[in-house]
Amino acid sequence: MKIKNHLAKISWALADKALFILYGFIFLIIIHYTNVDDYGLYSILIVIHTWIFTISDSFSLQSIIQFGFDEKNRKKVNLISLITHIAFTISIALIILLFSDLLSGLYEPRIKEVAFYLPFLTLTFIPRTFSQKLIYRNQSMLKLFISNAFFFGTTTIYLGYIILTNKHLSFNDLVYSYLLGGIFSSVITLVLVKEDLQFSTKGTINIKKIIKFNWKTSIIGLLYSFPKQFELIILKFFFSLEIIGLYSAAKTLFRIFEELISAVTGLLYPSYVKQIESNRIDDAKDLLIKSTSYVFWSFIIISLIIVSPVGTLIFDYIIPEKFNKSMSYFYWFLAMSPFLSFHLFYTIFTALKHLKVIFIAEIFSIIIFLIIFLFVSYNNLTNYISFGLMAYNIIFGVFGYFIVQKRLHYKFSYLFRLFDDLKYFLLKIKKTD
């Protein structure tokens, strides 16, 4: 695979993720005007909401890409995916609302506020998430950029207005901004994919085949989201909303790395499926080698810049004093960032339908995560809360590295592919001069 042949897609995918970076600056403004407790509660709401849609993505939407390339089955796959997506997300949101009184006594009194808003957020985001999956299938990264630009643009304008008028952001203000962003983004995304919104009960694909694939990816999605999202919810059993707010702020800062992984995965998975269906395994492997190497070294360079004296000085200046402790969690996260690139190995295993190996890796990594996480929590070691998630990401990444070594004969030297390509590029420029 030649990167230059996909520059347009890659450029818009990177532009899309640049929106998350820009919103990171908005986040820095938000925490200046928000109480730590309110931000902690808001983080719990977003984590639960994100978890619902992460699981539904695996259970319902993943089949749009896995089976949607076949034209004769596309409409049927769309219909099955949409119905299951709606049923799953709304059901979970309503169950949480139904048991909100019980949860407020067992968990956190203010969980009622979270439960109240959850169904509204869920309804708002169903069109957005479904439509964006169609965009990923078609790899129309410009449309993805427009969709997310409307989301971030709306939330930013609303929050800016509240800050100018009230000089303070409450929990409700943060939720309303997210809700408005979801509404505007859903509307524009539906318009962008209107030609792809085709549904039918006709098709040759067996529903059992879709379900068989979906339940496996759902289990993997559930396991994968557990340490990344449910961690914050479980932490509330041991720590105050203030600590949750501080730790969540660090995770928000680190989101740039996770979003870059998400962007690369969104580009890789459809390509892997098409290449494997066309029996072009060597092309898929070459794509894997390049993408992993580029991401691995990019994360190292970005992390080094952040921890440099210049980066430290900038963050010390822009982070408000009440959130200073968040930076210690954030710096620990930076140490594990290169291992996130190894998570890309699992994308090709999903396309190959080698789901058992991913399941084993998840179970093993989560066991390590739980041991460290519970030890830190029970002993009230607030300075080391991030160690559980760090361990998970490192173990999961290393496990993937050894699996791809064994199954696809991946070599350690492949991690340095970036420098080989850079050397070739510079020699080519020199030759043309």
Coordinates of C-alpha atoms in Angstrom, one line a residue:
M1 CA 0.0 0.0 0.0
K2 CA 1.3 3.4 -1.0
I3 CA 0.5 6.2 1.5
K4 CA 0.5 8.8 -1.2
N5 CA -2.5 7.1 -2.9
H6 CA -4.5 7.7 0.3
L7 CA -3.3 11.2 1.2
A8 CA -6.7 12.7 0.9
K9 CA -8.3 10.2 3.3
I10 CA -5.4 10.4 5.7
S11 CA -5.4 14.2 5.7
W12 CA -9.1 14.5 6.5
A13 CA -8.8 11.8 9.2
L14 CA -5.9 13.8 10.8
A15 CA -7.9 17.0 10.4
D16 CA -10.8 15.3 12.2
K17 CA -8.6 14.4 15.1
A18 CA -7.1 17.9 15.1
L19 CA -10.6 18.9 16.2
F20 CA -10.1 16.9 19.3
I21 CA -6.8 18.6 19.9
L22 CA -8.5 22.0 19.4
Y23 CA -11.3 21.0 21.8
G24 CA -8.5 20.1 24.3
F25 CA -7.9 23.8 24.5
I26 CA -11.6 24.4 25.1
F27 CA -11.4 21.8 27.9
L28 CA -8.6 23.9 29.5
I29 CA -11.0 26.8 29.5
I30 CA -13.8 24.6 30.9
I31 CA -11.9 23.5 33.9
H32 CA -11.1 27.1 34.8
Y33 CA -14.8 27.8 35.2
T34 CA -16.1 24.5 36.6
N35 CA -16.0 23.1 40.1
V36 CA -14.0 19.9 40.4
D37 CA -17.0 18.0 41.8
D38 CA -19.3 19.1 38.9
Y39 CA -16.6 18.1 36.4
G40 CA -16.3 14.7 38.2
L41 CA -20.1 14.1 37.9
Y42 CA -20.1 15.2 34.3
S43 CA -17.2 12.8 33.6
I44 CA -19.2 9.9 35.1
L45 CA -22.2 10.8 32.8
I46 CA -20.0 10.9 29.7
V47 CA -18.3 7.6 30.6
I48 CA -21.6 5.8 31.0
H49 CA -22.9 7.3 27.8
T50 CA -19.7 6.5 25.9
W51 CA -19.7 2.9 27.3
I52 CA -23.3 2.3 26.0
F53 CA -22.4 3.4 22.5
T54 CA -19.0 1.6 22.6
I55 CA -20.8 -1.7 23.3
S56 CA -23.5 -1.0 20.8
D57 CA -20.8 -0.2 18.2
S58 CA -19.5 -3.7 18.7
F59 CA -22.9 -5.4 19.0
S60 CA -24.7 -3.5 16.2
L61 CA -22.7 -1.2 14.1
Q62 CA -19.5 -3.2 13.4
S63 CA -21.5 -5.5 11.0
I64 CA -22.0 -2.5 8.7
I65 CA -18.3 -2.6 7.8
Q66 CA -17.8 -6.4 8.2
F67 CA -20.7 -7.4 6.0
G68 CA -21.7 -4.1 4.3
F69 CA -19.3 -4.2 1.4
D70 CA -21.4 -6.8 -0.3
E71 CA -23.9 -4.6 -2.3
K72 CA -26.7 -7.2 -2.4
N73 CA -26.7 -7.4 1.4
R74 CA -26.0 -3.8 2.3
K75 CA -29.6 -2.7 2.8
K76 CA -30.4 -5.7 5.0
V77 CA -27.3 -5.2 7.1
N78 CA -28.1 -1.5 7.5
L79 CA -31.6 -2.4 8.8
I80 CA -30.5 -5.1 11.3
S81 CA -27.7 -2.8 12.6
L82 CA -30.1 0.2 13.1
I83 CA -32.8 -1.8 14.9
T84 CA -30.3 -3.5 17.3
H85 CA -28.5 -0.2 17.8
I86 CA -31.7 1.6 18.8
A87 CA -32.9 -1.3 21.0
F88 CA -29.7 -1.8 22.9
T89 CA -28.8 1.9 23.6
I90 CA -32.3 3.0 24.7
S91 CA -32.8 -0.2 26.8
I92 CA -29.6 0.4 28.8
A93 CA -30.3 4.1 29.3
L94 CA -33.9 3.4 30.6
I95 CA -32.7 0.6 32.9
I96 CA -30.2 3.0 34.6
L97 CA -33.0 5.6 34.9
L98 CA -35.4 3.0 36.4
F99 CA -32.9 2.0 39.1
S100 CA -31.6 5.5 39.7
D101 CA -33.1 5.7 43.3
L102 CA -31.3 2.4 44.2
L103 CA -28.1 3.6 42.7
S104 CA -28.2 6.9 44.5
G105 CA -28.2 5.1 47.8
L106 CA -25.6 2.5 46.9
Y107 CA -23.3 4.6 44.7
E108 CA -23.6 8.4 44.7
P109 CA -26.6 10.6 45.6
R110 CA -26.1 12.8 42.5
I111 CA -26.3 9.8 40.2
K112 CA -30.0 10.7 39.7
E113 CA -28.9 13.7 37.7
V114 CA -26.8 11.5 35.5
A115 CA -29.7 9.0 35.0
F116 CA -32.1 11.8 34.2
Y117 CA -30.1 13.1 31.3
L118 CA -28.9 9.7 29.9
P119 CA -32.0 8.8 27.8
F120 CA -32.0 12.3 26.2
L121 CA -28.3 12.0 25.3
T122 CA -28.9 8.5 24.0
L123 CA -31.7 9.5 21.6
T124 CA -29.6 12.4 20.4
F125 CA -26.6 10.3 19.6
I126 CA -28.2 7.4 17.8
P127 CA -28.5 9.1 14.4
R128 CA -24.9 10.5 14.7
T129 CA -23.3 7.2 15.6
F130 CA -25.2 5.1 13.0
S131 CA -24.5 7.6 10.2
Q132 CA -20.8 7.9 11.2
K133 CA -20.4 4.2 10.8
L134 CA -21.7 4.5 7.2
I135 CA -19.1 7.2 6.7
Y136 CA -16.3 4.9 8.0
R137 CA -17.5 2.1 5.7
N138 CA -17.2 4.5 2.7
Q139 CA -14.1 6.0 4.2
S140 CA -15.4 9.5 3.5
M141 CA -13.2 11.2 6.0
L142 CA -14.2 14.7 4.8
K143 CA -17.8 13.9 5.9
L144 CA -16.5 12.7 9.3
F145 CA -14.6 15.9 9.7
I146 CA -17.8 18.0 9.0
S147 CA -19.9 15.8 11.4
N148 CA -17.5 16.3 14.3
A149 CA -16.8 20.0 13.4
F150 CA -20.5 20.6 13.9
F151 CA -20.4 18.8 17.3
F152 CA -17.4 20.6 18.6
G153 CA -18.4 23.9 17.1
T154 CA -21.9 23.8 18.7
T155 CA -20.6 22.8 22.2
T156 CA -17.9 25.5 22.0
I157 CA -20.3 28.3 21.0
Y158 CA -22.7 27.4 23.8
L159 CA -20.1 27.1 26.5
G160 CA -18.5 30.3 25.4
Y161 CA -21.9 32.1 25.7
I162 CA -22.4 30.7 29.2
I163 CA -18.9 31.7 30.3
L164 CA -19.4 35.2 29.0
T165 CA -22.8 35.6 30.7
N166 CA -22.4 33.6 34.0
K167 CA -18.6 33.4 34.5
H168 CA -19.2 29.8 35.7
L169 CA -20.1 26.4 34.2
S170 CA -22.4 24.1 36.2
F171 CA -23.0 20.4 35.6
N172 CA -26.2 21.3 33.8
D173 CA -24.3 23.7 31.5
L174 CA -21.8 21.0 30.5
V175 CA -24.6 18.5 29.8
Y176 CA -26.6 21.0 27.7
S177 CA -23.5 21.7 25.6
Y178 CA -23.0 18.0 24.9
L179 CA -26.7 17.6 24.1
L180 CA -26.8 20.5 21.7
G181 CA -23.6 19.3 20.0
G182 CA -25.2 15.8 19.5
I183 CA -28.4 17.3 18.0
F184 CA -26.6 19.5 15.5
S185 CA -24.1 16.9 14.6
S186 CA -26.8 14.2 14.2
V187 CA -28.8 16.4 11.8
I188 CA -25.8 17.3 9.6
T189 CA -24.5 13.8 9.5
L190 CA -27.9 12.4 8.4
V191 CA -27.9 14.9 5.6
L192 CA -24.3 13.9 4.6
V193 CA -25.2 10.2 4.3
K194 CA -28.8 10.5 3.1
E195 CA -28.0 8.5 -0.1
D196 CA -26.6 5.6 2.0
L197 CA -29.7 5.5 4.3
Q198 CA -31.1 2.5 2.5
F199 CA -32.9 -0.4 4.3
S200 CA -34.5 -3.6 3.2
T201 CA -35.4 -7.1 4.6
K202 CA -34.1 -8.6 1.3
G203 CA -30.6 -10.1 1.1
T204 CA -28.8 -13.4 0.9
I205 CA -26.9 -12.9 4.2
N206 CA -27.9 -15.2 7.1
I207 CA -28.9 -13.2 10.2
K208 CA -27.3 -16.0 12.3
K209 CA -24.0 -15.2 10.6
I210 CA -24.3 -11.5 11.7
I211 CA -25.3 -12.4 15.2
K212 CA -22.5 -15.0 15.5
F213 CA -20.0 -12.3 14.6
N214 CA -21.7 -9.6 16.7
W215 CA -21.8 -11.4 20.0
K216 CA -18.1 -12.2 19.8
T217 CA -17.2 -8.6 19.0
S218 CA -19.5 -7.4 21.7
I219 CA -17.7 -9.4 24.4
I220 CA -14.4 -8.1 23.1
G221 CA -15.8 -4.6 23.1
L222 CA -17.1 -5.0 26.6
L223 CA -13.8 -6.2 27.8
Y224 CA -11.9 -3.5 26.0
S225 CA -14.1 -0.7 27.4
F226 CA -14.0 -2.0 30.9
P227 CA -10.6 -0.6 32.1
K228 CA -10.9 2.5 29.9
Q229 CA -14.4 3.6 30.8
F230 CA -15.8 1.6 33.7
E231 CA -12.6 2.3 35.7
L232 CA -13.9 5.8 36.4
I233 CA -17.2 4.5 37.6
I234 CA -15.7 1.9 39.9
L235 CA -13.3 4.5 41.3
K236 CA -16.2 6.4 42.7
F237 CA -16.8 3.6 45.2
F238 CA -13.3 4.4 46.7
F239 CA -12.7 8.1 46.1
S240 CA -14.5 11.4 46.2
L241 CA -16.0 13.2 43.2
E242 CA -13.1 15.7 43.5
I243 CA -10.5 12.9 42.9
I244 CA -12.7 11.6 40.0
G245 CA -12.7 15.1 38.5
L246 CA -8.9 15.4 38.8
Y247 CA -8.2 11.9 37.3
S248 CA -10.8 12.4 34.6
A249 CA -9.1 15.7 33.6
A250 CA -5.9 13.8 33.1
K251 CA -7.6 11.2 31.0
T252 CA -9.2 14.0 28.9
L253 CA -5.7 15.4 28.3
F254 CA -4.5 12.0 27.2
R255 CA -7.4 11.6 24.9
I256 CA -5.3 13.0 22.0
F257 CA -3.4 9.7 21.9
E258 CA -6.5 7.6 22.1
E259 CA -8.3 9.6 19.4
L260 CA -5.3 9.2 17.1
I261 CA -5.5 5.4 17.6
S262 CA -9.2 5.6 16.9
A263 CA -8.6 7.5 13.7
V264 CA -6.0 5.0 12.5
T265 CA -8.2 2.1 13.4
G266 CA -11.1 3.7 11.5
L267 CA -8.9 3.8 8.4
L268 CA -7.3 0.4 8.8
Y269 CA -10.2 -1.8 9.5
P270 CA -12.2 -1.2 6.3
S271 CA -9.0 -1.5 4.3
Y272 CA -8.1 -4.8 6.0
V273 CA -11.5 -6.2 5.3
K274 CA -11.3 -5.4 1.6
Q275 CA -7.7 -6.6 1.2
I276 CA -8.4 -9.9 3.0
E277 CA -11.6 -10.5 1.0
S278 CA -9.5 -9.9 -2.1
N279 CA -6.8 -12.3 -0.8
R280 CA -4.2 -9.6 -0.6
I281 CA -2.7 -10.5 2.7
D282 CA 0.7 -9.1 1.9
D283 CA -0.8 -5.7 1.2
A284 CA -2.6 -5.9 4.6
K285 CA 0.6 -6.8 6.4
D286 CA 2.5 -4.0 4.7
L287 CA -0.2 -1.6 5.8
L288 CA 0.1 -2.9 9.4
I289 CA 3.8 -2.5 9.4
K290 CA 3.7 1.1 8.2
S291 CA 0.9 2.2 10.4
T292 CA 2.3 0.7 13.6
S293 CA 5.8 2.2 13.0
Y294 CA 4.5 5.6 12.2
V295 CA 2.2 5.8 15.3
F296 CA 4.8 4.3 17.6
W297 CA 7.4 6.9 16.9
S298 CA 4.9 9.8 16.6
F299 CA 3.7 9.0 20.2
I300 CA 7.3 8.9 21.5
I301 CA 8.1 12.3 19.9
I302 CA 4.9 13.9 21.2
S303 CA 5.4 12.6 24.7
L304 CA 9.0 13.9 24.8
I305 CA 7.9 17.3 23.7
I306 CA 5.3 17.4 26.4
V307 CA 7.7 16.4 29.2
S308 CA 10.4 18.7 28.0
P309 CA 11.0 21.9 30.0
V310 CA 9.1 23.9 27.4
G311 CA 6.1 21.6 27.5
T312 CA 6.1 21.5 31.2
L313 CA 6.3 25.3 31.5
I314 CA 3.3 25.6 29.1
F315 CA 1.1 23.1 31.0
D316 CA 2.0 24.7 34.3
Y317 CA 0.8 28.0 33.0
I318 CA -2.5 26.9 31.4
I319 CA -3.7 24.3 34.0
P320 CA -5.6 26.0 36.8
E321 CA -4.2 25.4 40.3
K322 CA -7.3 23.4 41.4
F323 CA -6.5 20.8 38.7
N324 CA -2.7 20.7 39.2
K325 CA -2.8 17.1 40.6
S326 CA -4.2 16.0 37.2
M327 CA -0.8 16.6 35.6
S328 CA 0.9 13.9 37.7
Y329 CA -1.6 11.3 36.4
F330 CA -1.1 12.7 32.9
Y331 CA 2.7 12.3 33.0
W332 CA 2.3 8.7 34.0
F333 CA 0.0 8.1 31.0
L334 CA 2.6 9.5 28.7
A335 CA 5.0 6.7 29.7
M336 CA 2.6 4.1 28.3
S337 CA 1.7 6.0 25.1
P338 CA 4.1 4.1 22.7
F339 CA 2.4 0.8 23.7
L340 CA -0.9 2.1 22.5
S341 CA 0.4 1.7 18.9
F342 CA 0.6 -2.1 19.5
H343 CA -3.2 -2.1 20.0
L344 CA -3.4 -1.6 16.2
F345 CA -2.3 -5.3 15.8
Y346 CA -5.7 -6.4 17.0
T347 CA -7.4 -4.6 14.1
I348 CA -6.1 -7.0 11.5
F349 CA -7.0 -10.0 13.8
T350 CA -10.6 -8.6 13.9
A351 CA -10.7 -8.4 10.1
L352 CA -9.3 -11.9 9.9
K353 CA -12.0 -13.0 12.4
H354 CA -9.3 -14.3 14.8
L355 CA -11.4 -13.1 17.7
K356 CA -10.4 -15.8 20.2
V357 CA -6.9 -14.5 20.5
I358 CA -8.2 -11.0 21.2
F359 CA -10.5 -12.4 23.8
I360 CA -7.5 -14.2 25.6
A361 CA -5.4 -11.0 25.4
E362 CA -8.3 -9.0 26.9
I363 CA -8.9 -11.4 29.8
F364 CA -5.2 -11.6 30.7
S365 CA -4.7 -7.8 30.6
I366 CA -7.9 -7.1 32.6
I367 CA -6.8 -9.6 35.3
I368 CA -3.5 -7.6 35.7
F369 CA -5.5 -4.4 35.6
L370 CA -7.9 -5.5 38.4
I371 CA -5.1 -6.7 40.7
I372 CA -3.3 -3.3 40.5
F373 CA -6.5 -1.2 40.4
L374 CA -8.0 -2.9 43.5
F375 CA -4.7 -2.8 45.4
V376 CA -4.4 1.0 44.8
S377 CA -8.0 1.6 45.6
Y378 CA -8.3 -0.4 48.8
N379 CA -5.1 1.2 50.1
N380 CA -6.3 4.7 49.1
L381 CA -3.1 5.4 47.1
T382 CA -4.5 8.4 45.2
N383 CA -1.1 9.2 43.6
Y384 CA -1.1 5.9 41.8
I385 CA -4.6 5.6 40.5
S386 CA -3.4 5.6 36.9
F387 CA -1.2 2.5 37.4
G388 CA -4.1 0.1 36.7
L389 CA -4.9 1.5 33.3
M390 CA -1.2 1.9 32.5
A391 CA -0.7 -1.8 33.2
Y392 CA -3.7 -2.8 31.1
N393 CA -2.5 -0.8 28.0
I394 CA 1.1 -2.0 28.3
I395 CA 0.2 -5.7 28.8
F396 CA -2.5 -5.7 26.1
G397 CA 0.0 -4.0 23.7
V398 CA 2.9 -6.4 24.4
F399 CA 0.5 -9.4 24.1
G400 CA -0.6 -8.2 20.7
Y401 CA 3.1 -7.7 19.7
F402 CA 3.9 -11.3 20.5
I403 CA 0.8 -12.7 18.8
V404 CA 1.5 -10.8 15.6
Q405 CA 5.1 -12.0 15.7
K406 CA 3.9 -15.6 15.8
R407 CA 0.9 -15.5 13.4
L408 CA 2.1 -12.9 10.8
H409 CA 5.8 -13.2 11.3
Y410 CA 6.2 -9.6 12.4
K411 CA 9.8 -8.6 13.1
F412 CA 11.1 -6.1 15.7
S413 CA 12.9 -4.3 12.9
Y414 CA 9.5 -3.4 11.4
L415 CA 9.0 -0.9 14.1
F416 CA 11.7 1.2 12.4
R417 CA 10.0 1.2 9.0
L418 CA 9.3 4.9 9.5
F419 CA 13.0 5.7 9.2
D420 CA 13.4 3.5 6.1
D421 CA 10.6 5.3 4.4
L422 CA 11.9 8.7 5.5
K423 CA 15.3 7.8 4.1
Y424 CA 13.9 6.7 0.8
F425 CA 11.8 9.9 0.6
L426 CA 14.8 12.1 1.2
L427 CA 16.9 10.3 -1.3
K428 CA 14.1 10.6 -3.9
I429 CA 14.0 14.4 -3.3
K430 CA 17.7 14.6 -3.6
K431 CA 17.7 12.7 -6.8
T432 CA 15.0 15.0 -8.4
D433 CA 17.1 18.1 -7.4

